[in-house]
Amino acid sequence: MEHATTEHAATERASSDSATAERTTAEQAQLMREQILQMGTGPDGTHVGGSLSSADLLTVLYQEVLRLRPEEPDWPDRDRFILSKGHASAALYAALSARGFLPAEELAEYGTSGSRLAGHPLRRLPGVEFPTGSLGHGLSLGVGTALALRRTGRSGRAYVLMGDGELQEGSVWEAAMSAAHLRLGGLTAIVDRNRLQITGDTEERMGLEPLAGKWRSFGWQVLTVDGHDLDALRAAFAALPGPTGQPVVIIADTVKGKGVPLFENKKKSHSVKLSPNLHRRALAGLRARSRRQS
């Protein structure tokens, strides 16, 4: 394999703080969920459901896969991560904090006036490659990024995390067609397949299935995994090809609001401002679930 992602990522994590280094990936995912709920108490709340559904994906990526240097955010050979579903910014900020790009204390400033932690990620924050939030554009950014990395001889990969409702945007499929034509094996798309969007069930709004078949018909290699199984996610990322093979899409079957019984599989979890009482209930449910599973 030309790019052993997890092995290389391990060598680029030396600058992470010791407290983070001592946590297991599972513990870090649990902490991320708690931080997402806390950010949901901010002035305008946050997109809780989609942040929770992507927490395991982002934890594995940032803790075990992505080759990054927090002390040198613009390192030329870094991997590039693009959060196309920019509304899940709370999860991204927690991941960046765990990796050492910003202090954990700064998460308390989420959504406040003048904060670097806006409701959708901005380039002014170290570790953010592109400002995102208008859905359907992230994969095109990933295509251009992967092509530039290949043409300049850089070893980094491009990863794009998309929501499943976002796949209703035609621009996604234009980018998918381009990536296959260009044989961008250095591009990995990840679909957070939680089956809910702001207006309800994805299959009722505009059916996506057979989703794997659609991607294959566009010339992509498809990996379907349980998006909450850390070992399955590790295996999927470890199986990625070199930069001149087929682009890969990882369809991660997830649960919107994962880990918090109040929000699991509920459309209302898409965007929530947590009152003190709701935050206490959500956090208690999250911790009780974690204790039962440990």
PDB file of C-alpha atoms in Angstrom:
ATOM      1  CA  MET A   1       0.000   0.000   0.000  1.00  0.00           C
ATOM      2  CA  GLU A   2       1.413   3.388  -1.019  1.00  0.00           C
ATOM      3  CA  HIS A   3      -0.089   5.341   1.837  1.00  0.00           C
ATOM      4  CA  ALA A   4      -0.312   3.572   5.185  1.00  0.00           C
ATOM      5  CA  THR A   5      -2.579   6.156   6.764  1.00  0.00           C
ATOM      6  CA  THR A   6      -2.758   4.972  10.356  1.00  0.00           C
ATOM      7  CA  GLU A   7       0.983   4.290  10.553  1.00  0.00           C
ATOM      8  CA  HIS A   8       1.987   7.680   9.188  1.00  0.00           C
ATOM      9  CA  ALA A   9      -0.587   9.490  11.289  1.00  0.00           C
ATOM     10  CA  ALA A  10       0.910   8.034  14.435  1.00  0.00           C
ATOM     11  CA  THR A  11       4.248   9.675  13.660  1.00  0.00           C
ATOM     12  CA  GLU A  12       2.599  13.077  13.284  1.00  0.00           C
ATOM     13  CA  ARG A  13       0.748  13.056  16.615  1.00  0.00           C
ATOM     14  CA  ALA A  14       3.721  13.795  18.847  1.00  0.00           C
ATOM     15  CA  SER A  15       2.534  17.321  19.564  1.00  0.00           C
ATOM     16  CA  SER A  16      -0.818  16.245  21.052  1.00  0.00           C
ATOM     17  CA  ASP A  17      -1.123  17.085  24.734  1.00  0.00           C
ATOM     18  CA  SER A  18      -0.443  14.271  27.193  1.00  0.00           C
ATOM     19  CA  ALA A  19      -4.008  14.138  28.524  1.00  0.00           C
ATOM     20  CA  THR A  20      -5.331  13.476  25.030  1.00  0.00           C
ATOM     21  CA  ALA A  21      -2.590  10.932  24.340  1.00  0.00           C
ATOM     22  CA  GLU A  22      -3.611   8.940  27.398  1.00  0.00           C
ATOM     23  CA  ARG A  23      -7.223   8.583  26.263  1.00  0.00           C
ATOM     24  CA  THR A  24      -8.303   5.689  24.109  1.00  0.00           C
ATOM     25  CA  THR A  25     -10.095   6.466  20.872  1.00  0.00           C
ATOM     26  CA  ALA A  26     -13.379   5.303  22.405  1.00  0.00           C
ATOM     27  CA  GLU A  27     -12.875   7.593  25.390  1.00  0.00           C
ATOM     28  CA  GLN A  28     -12.087  10.459  23.062  1.00  0.00           C
ATOM     29  CA  ALA A  29     -15.314   9.837  21.120  1.00  0.00           C
ATOM     30  CA  GLN A  30     -17.259   9.925  24.384  1.00  0.00           C
ATOM     31  CA  LEU A  31     -15.583  13.190  25.359  1.00  0.00           C
ATOM     32  CA  MET A  32     -16.386  14.621  21.929  1.00  0.00           C
ATOM     33  CA  ARG A  33     -20.066  13.862  22.441  1.00  0.00           C
ATOM     34  CA  GLU A  34     -20.039  15.587  25.819  1.00  0.00           C
ATOM     35  CA  GLN A  35     -18.347  18.619  24.260  1.00  0.00           C
ATOM     36  CA  ILE A  36     -20.931  18.712  21.453  1.00  0.00           C
ATOM     37  CA  LEU A  37     -23.734  18.818  24.016  1.00  0.00           C
ATOM     38  CA  GLN A  38     -21.966  21.600  25.890  1.00  0.00           C
ATOM     39  CA  MET A  39     -21.584  23.626  22.684  1.00  0.00           C
ATOM     40  CA  GLY A  40     -25.301  23.125  22.163  1.00  0.00           C
ATOM     41  CA  THR A  41     -25.913  25.346  25.197  1.00  0.00           C
ATOM     42  CA  GLY A  42     -24.373  28.309  23.352  1.00  0.00           C
ATOM     43  CA  PRO A  43     -26.292  31.397  22.182  1.00  0.00           C
ATOM     44  CA  ASP A  44     -27.781  29.740  19.090  1.00  0.00           C
ATOM     45  CA  GLY A  45     -27.386  26.069  19.980  1.00  0.00           C
ATOM     46  CA  THR A  46     -25.796  23.749  17.433  1.00  0.00           C
ATOM     47  CA  HIS A  47     -26.558  20.964  14.979  1.00  0.00           C
ATOM     48  CA  VAL A  48     -26.537  18.256  17.615  1.00  0.00           C
ATOM     49  CA  GLY A  49     -27.858  15.259  15.670  1.00  0.00           C
ATOM     50  CA  GLY A  50     -25.444  15.343  12.752  1.00  0.00           C
ATOM     51  CA  SER A  51     -22.510  16.186  15.000  1.00  0.00           C
ATOM     52  CA  LEU A  52     -23.221  13.181  17.218  1.00  0.00           C
ATOM     53  CA  SER A  53     -23.655  10.855  14.233  1.00  0.00           C
ATOM     54  CA  SER A  54     -20.223  11.816  12.890  1.00  0.00           C
ATOM     55  CA  ALA A  55     -18.386  11.761  16.245  1.00  0.00           C
ATOM     56  CA  ASP A  56     -16.891   8.282  15.835  1.00  0.00           C
ATOM     57  CA  LEU A  57     -15.855   8.994  12.244  1.00  0.00           C
ATOM     58  CA  LEU A  58     -14.097  12.206  13.193  1.00  0.00           C
ATOM     59  CA  THR A  59     -12.457  10.711  16.259  1.00  0.00           C
ATOM     60  CA  VAL A  60     -10.889   7.858  14.292  1.00  0.00           C
ATOM     61  CA  LEU A  61      -9.821  10.236  11.530  1.00  0.00           C
ATOM     62  CA  TYR A  62      -8.214  12.811  13.782  1.00  0.00           C
ATOM     63  CA  GLN A  63      -6.750  10.433  16.351  1.00  0.00           C
ATOM     64  CA  GLU A  64      -5.516   7.620  14.106  1.00  0.00           C
ATOM     65  CA  VAL A  65      -5.603   8.478  10.411  1.00  0.00           C
ATOM     66  CA  LEU A  66      -4.942  12.077   9.391  1.00  0.00           C
ATOM     67  CA  ARG A  67      -1.317  13.124   8.992  1.00  0.00           C
ATOM     68  CA  LEU A  68      -1.252  16.586  10.538  1.00  0.00           C
ATOM     69  CA  ARG A  69       1.078  18.877  12.455  1.00  0.00           C
ATOM     70  CA  PRO A  70      -0.844  21.188  14.798  1.00  0.00           C
ATOM     71  CA  GLU A  71       2.329  23.201  15.385  1.00  0.00           C
ATOM     72  CA  GLU A  72       2.622  23.626  11.579  1.00  0.00           C
ATOM     73  CA  PRO A  73      -0.980  23.781  10.305  1.00  0.00           C
ATOM     74  CA  ASP A  74       0.064  24.519   6.708  1.00  0.00           C
ATOM     75  CA  TRP A  75       2.625  21.694   6.492  1.00  0.00           C
ATOM     76  CA  PRO A  76       2.708  20.973   2.719  1.00  0.00           C
ATOM     77  CA  ASP A  77       2.505  17.175   3.029  1.00  0.00           C
ATOM     78  CA  ARG A  78      -0.421  17.137   5.450  1.00  0.00           C
ATOM     79  CA  ASP A  79      -3.641  15.323   4.733  1.00  0.00           C
ATOM     80  CA  ARG A  80      -6.534  17.634   3.912  1.00  0.00           C
ATOM     81  CA  PHE A  81      -9.892  17.174   5.618  1.00  0.00           C
ATOM     82  CA  ILE A  82     -12.967  18.970   4.306  1.00  0.00           C
ATOM     83  CA  LEU A  83     -16.151  19.033   6.382  1.00  0.00           C
ATOM     84  CA  SER A  84     -18.639  19.403   3.555  1.00  0.00           C
ATOM     85  CA  LYS A  85     -21.511  19.065   6.060  1.00  0.00           C
ATOM     86  CA  GLY A  86     -20.326  22.261   7.698  1.00  0.00           C
ATOM     87  CA  HIS A  87     -23.268  22.366  10.090  1.00  0.00           C
ATOM     88  CA  ALA A  88     -21.486  19.617  12.102  1.00  0.00           C
ATOM     89  CA  SER A  89     -18.889  22.187  13.120  1.00  0.00           C
ATOM     90  CA  ALA A  90     -19.185  21.344  16.836  1.00  0.00           C
ATOM     91  CA  ALA A  91     -17.828  17.856  16.165  1.00  0.00           C
ATOM     92  CA  LEU A  92     -15.015  19.266  14.026  1.00  0.00           C
ATOM     93  CA  TYR A  93     -13.989  21.773  16.696  1.00  0.00           C
ATOM     94  CA  ALA A  94     -13.899  19.032  19.328  1.00  0.00           C
ATOM     95  CA  ALA A  95     -11.729  16.913  17.001  1.00  0.00           C
ATOM     96  CA  LEU A  96      -9.368  19.814  16.306  1.00  0.00           C
ATOM     97  CA  SER A  97      -9.099  20.508  20.019  1.00  0.00           C
ATOM     98  CA  ALA A  98      -8.261  16.881  20.785  1.00  0.00           C
ATOM     99  CA  ARG A  99      -5.554  16.968  18.122  1.00  0.00           C
ATOM    100  CA  GLY A 100      -3.996  20.123  19.552  1.00  0.00           C
ATOM    101  CA  PHE A 101      -5.139  22.814  17.112  1.00  0.00           C
ATOM    102  CA  LEU A 102      -6.945  24.820  19.792  1.00  0.00           C
ATOM    103  CA  PRO A 103      -7.249  24.669  23.573  1.00  0.00           C
ATOM    104  CA  ALA A 104     -10.217  22.765  24.961  1.00  0.00           C
ATOM    105  CA  GLU A 105     -11.193  25.867  26.938  1.00  0.00           C
ATOM    106  CA  GLU A 106     -11.909  27.709  23.688  1.00  0.00           C
ATOM    107  CA  LEU A 107     -14.814  25.371  22.949  1.00  0.00           C
ATOM    108  CA  ALA A 108     -16.794  27.359  25.537  1.00  0.00           C
ATOM    109  CA  GLU A 109     -16.712  30.308  23.100  1.00  0.00           C
ATOM    110  CA  TYR A 110     -18.655  28.403  20.426  1.00  0.00           C
ATOM    111  CA  GLY A 111     -21.126  30.675  18.663  1.00  0.00           C
ATOM    112  CA  THR A 112     -20.331  33.766  20.725  1.00  0.00           C
ATOM    113  CA  SER A 113     -19.654  37.163  19.194  1.00  0.00           C
ATOM    114  CA  GLY A 114     -16.096  37.406  17.869  1.00  0.00           C
ATOM    115  CA  SER A 115     -15.330  33.723  18.435  1.00  0.00           C
ATOM    116  CA  ARG A 116     -13.239  31.737  15.961  1.00  0.00           C
ATOM    117  CA  LEU A 117     -15.755  28.916  16.470  1.00  0.00           C
ATOM    118  CA  ALA A 118     -18.613  29.935  14.214  1.00  0.00           C
ATOM    119  CA  GLY A 119     -21.700  27.864  13.483  1.00  0.00           C
ATOM    120  CA  HIS A 120     -20.012  26.807  10.240  1.00  0.00           C
ATOM    121  CA  PRO A 121     -16.215  26.448  10.043  1.00  0.00           C
ATOM    122  CA  LEU A 122     -14.124  29.344   8.804  1.00  0.00           C
ATOM    123  CA  ARG A 123     -10.622  29.334   7.340  1.00  0.00           C
ATOM    124  CA  ARG A 124      -9.365  31.644  10.086  1.00  0.00           C
ATOM    125  CA  LEU A 125      -9.224  28.671  12.454  1.00  0.00           C
ATOM    126  CA  PRO A 126      -6.017  26.595  12.134  1.00  0.00           C
ATOM    127  CA  GLY A 127      -6.795  23.137  10.795  1.00  0.00           C
ATOM    128  CA  VAL A 128      -9.753  24.269   8.676  1.00  0.00           C
ATOM    129  CA  GLU A 129      -8.940  23.953   4.965  1.00  0.00           C
ATOM    130  CA  PHE A 130     -12.082  25.575   3.521  1.00  0.00           C
ATOM    131  CA  PRO A 131     -15.083  27.462   4.893  1.00  0.00           C
ATOM    132  CA  THR A 132     -18.104  25.211   4.376  1.00  0.00           C
ATOM    133  CA  GLY A 133     -21.795  25.090   5.112  1.00  0.00           C
ATOM    134  CA  SER A 134     -23.475  25.590   1.746  1.00  0.00           C
ATOM    135  CA  LEU A 135     -24.081  21.936   0.969  1.00  0.00           C
ATOM    136  CA  GLY A 136     -22.947  20.166  -2.174  1.00  0.00           C
ATOM    137  CA  HIS A 137     -19.577  21.863  -2.668  1.00  0.00           C
ATOM    138  CA  GLY A 138     -17.190  19.887  -0.469  1.00  0.00           C
ATOM    139  CA  LEU A 139     -16.586  17.032  -2.888  1.00  0.00           C
ATOM    140  CA  SER A 140     -15.643  19.467  -5.666  1.00  0.00           C
ATOM    141  CA  LEU A 141     -13.159  21.059  -3.265  1.00  0.00           C
ATOM    142  CA  GLY A 142     -11.842  17.586  -2.539  1.00  0.00           C
ATOM    143  CA  VAL A 143     -11.418  16.815  -6.244  1.00  0.00           C
ATOM    144  CA  GLY A 144      -9.372  19.956  -6.797  1.00  0.00           C
ATOM    145  CA  THR A 145      -7.330  19.335  -3.664  1.00  0.00           C
ATOM    146  CA  ALA A 146      -6.533  15.711  -4.516  1.00  0.00           C
ATOM    147  CA  LEU A 147      -5.605  16.657  -8.076  1.00  0.00           C
ATOM    148  CA  ALA A 148      -3.312  19.448  -6.852  1.00  0.00           C
ATOM    149  CA  LEU A 149      -1.617  17.125  -4.355  1.00  0.00           C
ATOM    150  CA  ARG A 150      -0.927  14.593  -7.087  1.00  0.00           C
ATOM    151  CA  ARG A 151       0.336  17.131  -9.606  1.00  0.00           C
ATOM    152  CA  THR A 152       2.689  18.725  -7.086  1.00  0.00           C
ATOM    153  CA  GLY A 153       4.021  15.375  -5.871  1.00  0.00           C
ATOM    154  CA  ARG A 154       2.753  15.799  -2.327  1.00  0.00           C
ATOM    155  CA  SER A 155       2.004  12.701  -0.269  1.00  0.00           C
ATOM    156  CA  GLY A 156      -1.135  13.956   1.461  1.00  0.00           C
ATOM    157  CA  ARG A 157      -4.615  12.607   0.858  1.00  0.00           C
ATOM    158  CA  ALA A 158      -7.908  14.492   0.665  1.00  0.00           C
ATOM    159  CA  TYR A 159     -10.864  13.395   2.802  1.00  0.00           C
ATOM    160  CA  VAL A 160     -14.377  14.820   2.461  1.00  0.00           C
ATOM    161  CA  LEU A 161     -17.157  14.155   4.975  1.00  0.00           C
ATOM    162  CA  MET A 162     -20.636  14.650   3.537  1.00  0.00           C
ATOM    163  CA  GLY A 163     -24.128  14.291   4.894  1.00  0.00           C
ATOM    164  CA  ASP A 164     -26.502  11.942   3.123  1.00  0.00           C
ATOM    165  CA  GLY A 165     -29.138  14.620   2.514  1.00  0.00           C
ATOM    166  CA  GLU A 166     -26.385  16.562   0.772  1.00  0.00           C
ATOM    167  CA  LEU A 167     -26.233  13.868  -1.904  1.00  0.00           C
ATOM    168  CA  GLN A 168     -29.449  15.313  -3.331  1.00  0.00           C
ATOM    169  CA  GLU A 169     -27.301  18.145  -4.712  1.00  0.00           C
ATOM    170  CA  GLY A 170     -26.416  17.660  -8.379  1.00  0.00           C
ATOM    171  CA  SER A 171     -22.967  19.175  -7.901  1.00  0.00           C
ATOM    172  CA  VAL A 172     -21.977  16.155  -5.794  1.00  0.00           C
ATOM    173  CA  TRP A 173     -22.441  13.849  -8.760  1.00  0.00           C
ATOM    174  CA  GLU A 174     -20.571  16.150 -11.151  1.00  0.00           C
ATOM    175  CA  ALA A 175     -17.627  15.985  -8.757  1.00  0.00           C
ATOM    176  CA  ALA A 176     -17.981  12.213  -8.414  1.00  0.00           C
ATOM    177  CA  MET A 177     -17.836  11.814 -12.184  1.00  0.00           C
ATOM    178  CA  SER A 178     -14.745  14.041 -12.405  1.00  0.00           C
ATOM    179  CA  ALA A 179     -12.917  12.174  -9.635  1.00  0.00           C
ATOM    180  CA  ALA A 180     -13.418   8.819 -11.319  1.00  0.00           C
ATOM    181  CA  HIS A 181     -12.353  10.174 -14.709  1.00  0.00           C
ATOM    182  CA  LEU A 182      -9.170  11.598 -13.173  1.00  0.00           C
ATOM    183  CA  ARG A 183      -8.529   8.396 -11.183  1.00  0.00           C
ATOM    184  CA  LEU A 184      -8.086  10.292  -7.954  1.00  0.00           C
ATOM    185  CA  GLY A 185      -7.185   7.446  -5.637  1.00  0.00           C
ATOM    186  CA  GLY A 186      -5.938  10.054  -3.179  1.00  0.00           C
ATOM    187  CA  LEU A 187      -9.516  11.235  -2.627  1.00  0.00           C
ATOM    188  CA  THR A 188     -11.772   9.613  -0.062  1.00  0.00           C
ATOM    189  CA  ALA A 189     -15.398  10.629   0.325  1.00  0.00           C
ATOM    190  CA  ILE A 190     -17.200   9.667   3.515  1.00  0.00           C
ATOM    191  CA  VAL A 191     -20.989   9.675   3.690  1.00  0.00           C
ATOM    192  CA  ASP A 192     -22.561  10.088   7.127  1.00  0.00           C
ATOM    193  CA  ARG A 193     -25.561   7.883   6.305  1.00  0.00           C
ATOM    194  CA  ASN A 194     -27.851   8.679   9.235  1.00  0.00           C
ATOM    195  CA  ARG A 195     -30.942   8.722   6.975  1.00  0.00           C
ATOM    196  CA  LEU A 196     -32.362  11.954   8.381  1.00  0.00           C
ATOM    197  CA  GLN A 197     -32.171  15.491   7.065  1.00  0.00           C
ATOM    198  CA  ILE A 198     -33.707  18.701   8.330  1.00  0.00           C
ATOM    199  CA  THR A 199     -37.074  17.953   6.738  1.00  0.00           C
ATOM    200  CA  GLY A 200     -37.270  14.257   7.623  1.00  0.00           C
ATOM    201  CA  ASP A 201     -36.305  10.845   6.263  1.00  0.00           C
ATOM    202  CA  THR A 202     -33.981  11.044   3.258  1.00  0.00           C
ATOM    203  CA  GLU A 203     -35.811   8.257   1.457  1.00  0.00           C
ATOM    204  CA  GLU A 204     -39.123  10.112   1.749  1.00  0.00           C
ATOM    205  CA  ARG A 205     -37.698  13.420   0.557  1.00  0.00           C
ATOM    206  CA  MET A 206     -35.619  12.111  -2.371  1.00  0.00           C
ATOM    207  CA  GLY A 207     -34.622   8.469  -2.283  1.00  0.00           C
ATOM    208  CA  LEU A 208     -30.898   7.749  -2.385  1.00  0.00           C
ATOM    209  CA  GLU A 209     -30.960   3.982  -2.579  1.00  0.00           C
ATOM    210  CA  PRO A 210     -29.360   1.949  -4.018  1.00  0.00           C
ATOM    211  CA  LEU A 211     -26.665   4.332  -2.784  1.00  0.00           C
ATOM    212  CA  ALA A 212     -23.673   1.999  -3.121  1.00  0.00           C
ATOM    213  CA  GLY A 213     -24.782   1.098  -6.640  1.00  0.00           C
ATOM    214  CA  LYS A 214     -24.964   4.755  -7.630  1.00  0.00           C
ATOM    215  CA  TRP A 215     -21.385   5.391  -6.523  1.00  0.00           C
ATOM    216  CA  ARG A 216     -20.134   2.256  -8.284  1.00  0.00           C
ATOM    217  CA  SER A 217     -21.861   3.335 -11.479  1.00  0.00           C
ATOM    218  CA  PHE A 218     -19.848   6.571 -11.289  1.00  0.00           C
ATOM    219  CA  GLY A 219     -16.596   4.592 -11.128  1.00  0.00           C
ATOM    220  CA  TRP A 220     -15.930   4.672  -7.391  1.00  0.00           C
ATOM    221  CA  GLN A 221     -14.793   1.899  -5.094  1.00  0.00           C
ATOM    222  CA  VAL A 222     -17.377   1.548  -2.319  1.00  0.00           C
ATOM    223  CA  LEU A 223     -16.828   0.479   1.279  1.00  0.00           C
ATOM    224  CA  THR A 224     -19.888   0.180   3.514  1.00  0.00           C
ATOM    225  CA  VAL A 225     -19.243   0.156   7.258  1.00  0.00           C
ATOM    226  CA  ASP A 226     -20.918   0.632  10.611  1.00  0.00           C
ATOM    227  CA  GLY A 227     -20.056   4.249  11.288  1.00  0.00           C
ATOM    228  CA  HIS A 228     -19.996   3.639  15.035  1.00  0.00           C
ATOM    229  CA  ASP A 229     -17.730   0.555  14.980  1.00  0.00           C
ATOM    230  CA  LEU A 230     -14.231   1.885  15.599  1.00  0.00           C
ATOM    231  CA  ASP A 231     -12.496  -1.271  14.363  1.00  0.00           C
ATOM    232  CA  ALA A 232     -14.556  -1.297  11.160  1.00  0.00           C
ATOM    233  CA  LEU A 233     -13.655   2.332  10.538  1.00  0.00           C
ATOM    234  CA  ARG A 234      -9.965   1.623  11.123  1.00  0.00           C
ATOM    235  CA  ALA A 235     -10.075  -1.254   8.635  1.00  0.00           C
ATOM    236  CA  ALA A 236     -11.788   0.886   6.006  1.00  0.00           C
ATOM    237  CA  PHE A 237      -9.243   3.696   6.261  1.00  0.00           C
ATOM    238  CA  ALA A 238      -6.344   1.221   6.240  1.00  0.00           C
ATOM    239  CA  ALA A 239      -7.617  -0.261   2.952  1.00  0.00           C
ATOM    240  CA  LEU A 240      -7.411   2.966   0.934  1.00  0.00           C
ATOM    241  CA  PRO A 241      -5.517   2.782  -2.398  1.00  0.00           C
ATOM    242  CA  GLY A 242      -2.640   4.841  -3.722  1.00  0.00           C
ATOM    243  CA  PRO A 243      -3.081   8.237  -5.410  1.00  0.00           C
ATOM    244  CA  THR A 244      -3.684   6.917  -8.948  1.00  0.00           C
ATOM    245  CA  GLY A 245      -6.326   4.274  -8.274  1.00  0.00           C
ATOM    246  CA  GLN A 246     -10.088   4.553  -8.052  1.00  0.00           C
ATOM    247  CA  PRO A 247     -11.454   7.150  -5.662  1.00  0.00           C
ATOM    248  CA  VAL A 248     -13.086   5.547  -2.631  1.00  0.00           C
ATOM    249  CA  VAL A 249     -16.343   6.364  -0.896  1.00  0.00           C
ATOM    250  CA  ILE A 250     -16.943   5.052   2.606  1.00  0.00           C
ATOM    251  CA  ILE A 251     -20.665   4.824   3.275  1.00  0.00           C
ATOM    252  CA  ALA A 252     -20.877   4.918   7.057  1.00  0.00           C
ATOM    253  CA  ASP A 253     -24.202   3.703   8.416  1.00  0.00           C
ATOM    254  CA  THR A 254     -24.844   5.930  11.413  1.00  0.00           C
ATOM    255  CA  VAL A 255     -27.560   7.032  13.815  1.00  0.00           C
ATOM    256  CA  LYS A 256     -28.507  10.677  14.032  1.00  0.00           C
ATOM    257  CA  GLY A 257     -27.999  11.811  17.623  1.00  0.00           C
ATOM    258  CA  LYS A 258     -25.954   8.678  18.397  1.00  0.00           C
ATOM    259  CA  GLY A 259     -25.281   8.100  22.083  1.00  0.00           C
ATOM    260  CA  VAL A 260     -27.972  10.400  23.463  1.00  0.00           C
ATOM    261  CA  PRO A 261     -31.332   8.605  23.845  1.00  0.00           C
ATOM    262  CA  LEU A 262     -33.224  11.918  23.780  1.00  0.00           C
ATOM    263  CA  PHE A 263     -31.946  12.622  20.275  1.00  0.00           C
ATOM    264  CA  GLU A 264     -31.300   9.267  18.599  1.00  0.00           C
ATOM    265  CA  ASN A 265     -33.093   8.870  15.266  1.00  0.00           C
ATOM    266  CA  LYS A 266     -35.077  12.043  15.879  1.00  0.00           C
ATOM    267  CA  LYS A 267     -35.524  14.733  13.246  1.00  0.00           C
ATOM    268  CA  LYS A 268     -35.786  17.351  16.009  1.00  0.00           C
ATOM    269  CA  SER A 269     -32.130  16.742  16.887  1.00  0.00           C
ATOM    270  CA  HIS A 270     -30.997  18.381  13.650  1.00  0.00           C
ATOM    271  CA  SER A 271     -30.568  21.761  15.323  1.00  0.00           C
ATOM    272  CA  VAL A 272     -31.074  22.255  19.049  1.00  0.00           C
ATOM    273  CA  LYS A 273     -30.428  24.931  21.653  1.00  0.00           C
ATOM    274  CA  LEU A 274     -30.020  23.045  24.900  1.00  0.00           C
ATOM    275  CA  SER A 275     -31.516  24.695  27.968  1.00  0.00           C
ATOM    276  CA  PRO A 276     -29.762  23.893  31.269  1.00  0.00           C
ATOM    277  CA  ASN A 277     -32.396  21.264  32.030  1.00  0.00           C
ATOM    278  CA  LEU A 278     -32.244  19.691  28.569  1.00  0.00           C
ATOM    279  CA  HIS A 279     -28.451  19.646  28.730  1.00  0.00           C
ATOM    280  CA  ARG A 280     -28.522  17.842  32.093  1.00  0.00           C
ATOM    281  CA  ARG A 281     -30.953  15.235  30.769  1.00  0.00           C
ATOM    282  CA  ALA A 282     -29.021  14.712  27.538  1.00  0.00           C
ATOM    283  CA  LEU A 283     -25.689  14.409  29.344  1.00  0.00           C
ATOM    284  CA  ALA A 284     -27.122  11.990  31.905  1.00  0.00           C
ATOM    285  CA  GLY A 285     -28.504   9.814  29.109  1.00  0.00           C
ATOM    286  CA  LEU A 286     -25.190   9.850  27.263  1.00  0.00           C
ATOM    287  CA  ARG A 287     -23.228   8.851  30.353  1.00  0.00           C
ATOM    288  CA  ALA A 288     -25.698   6.158  31.361  1.00  0.00           C
ATOM    289  CA  ARG A 289     -25.491   4.641  27.865  1.00  0.00           C
ATOM    290  CA  SER A 290     -21.700   4.704  28.022  1.00  0.00           C
ATOM    291  CA  ARG A 291     -21.636   2.955  31.406  1.00  0.00           C
ATOM    292  CA  ARG A 292     -23.898   0.178  30.137  1.00  0.00           C
ATOM    293  CA  GLN A 293     -21.681  -0.403  27.112  1.00  0.00           C
ATOM    294  CA  SER A 294     -18.354  -0.366  28.986  1.00  0.00           C
TER     295      SER A 294
END
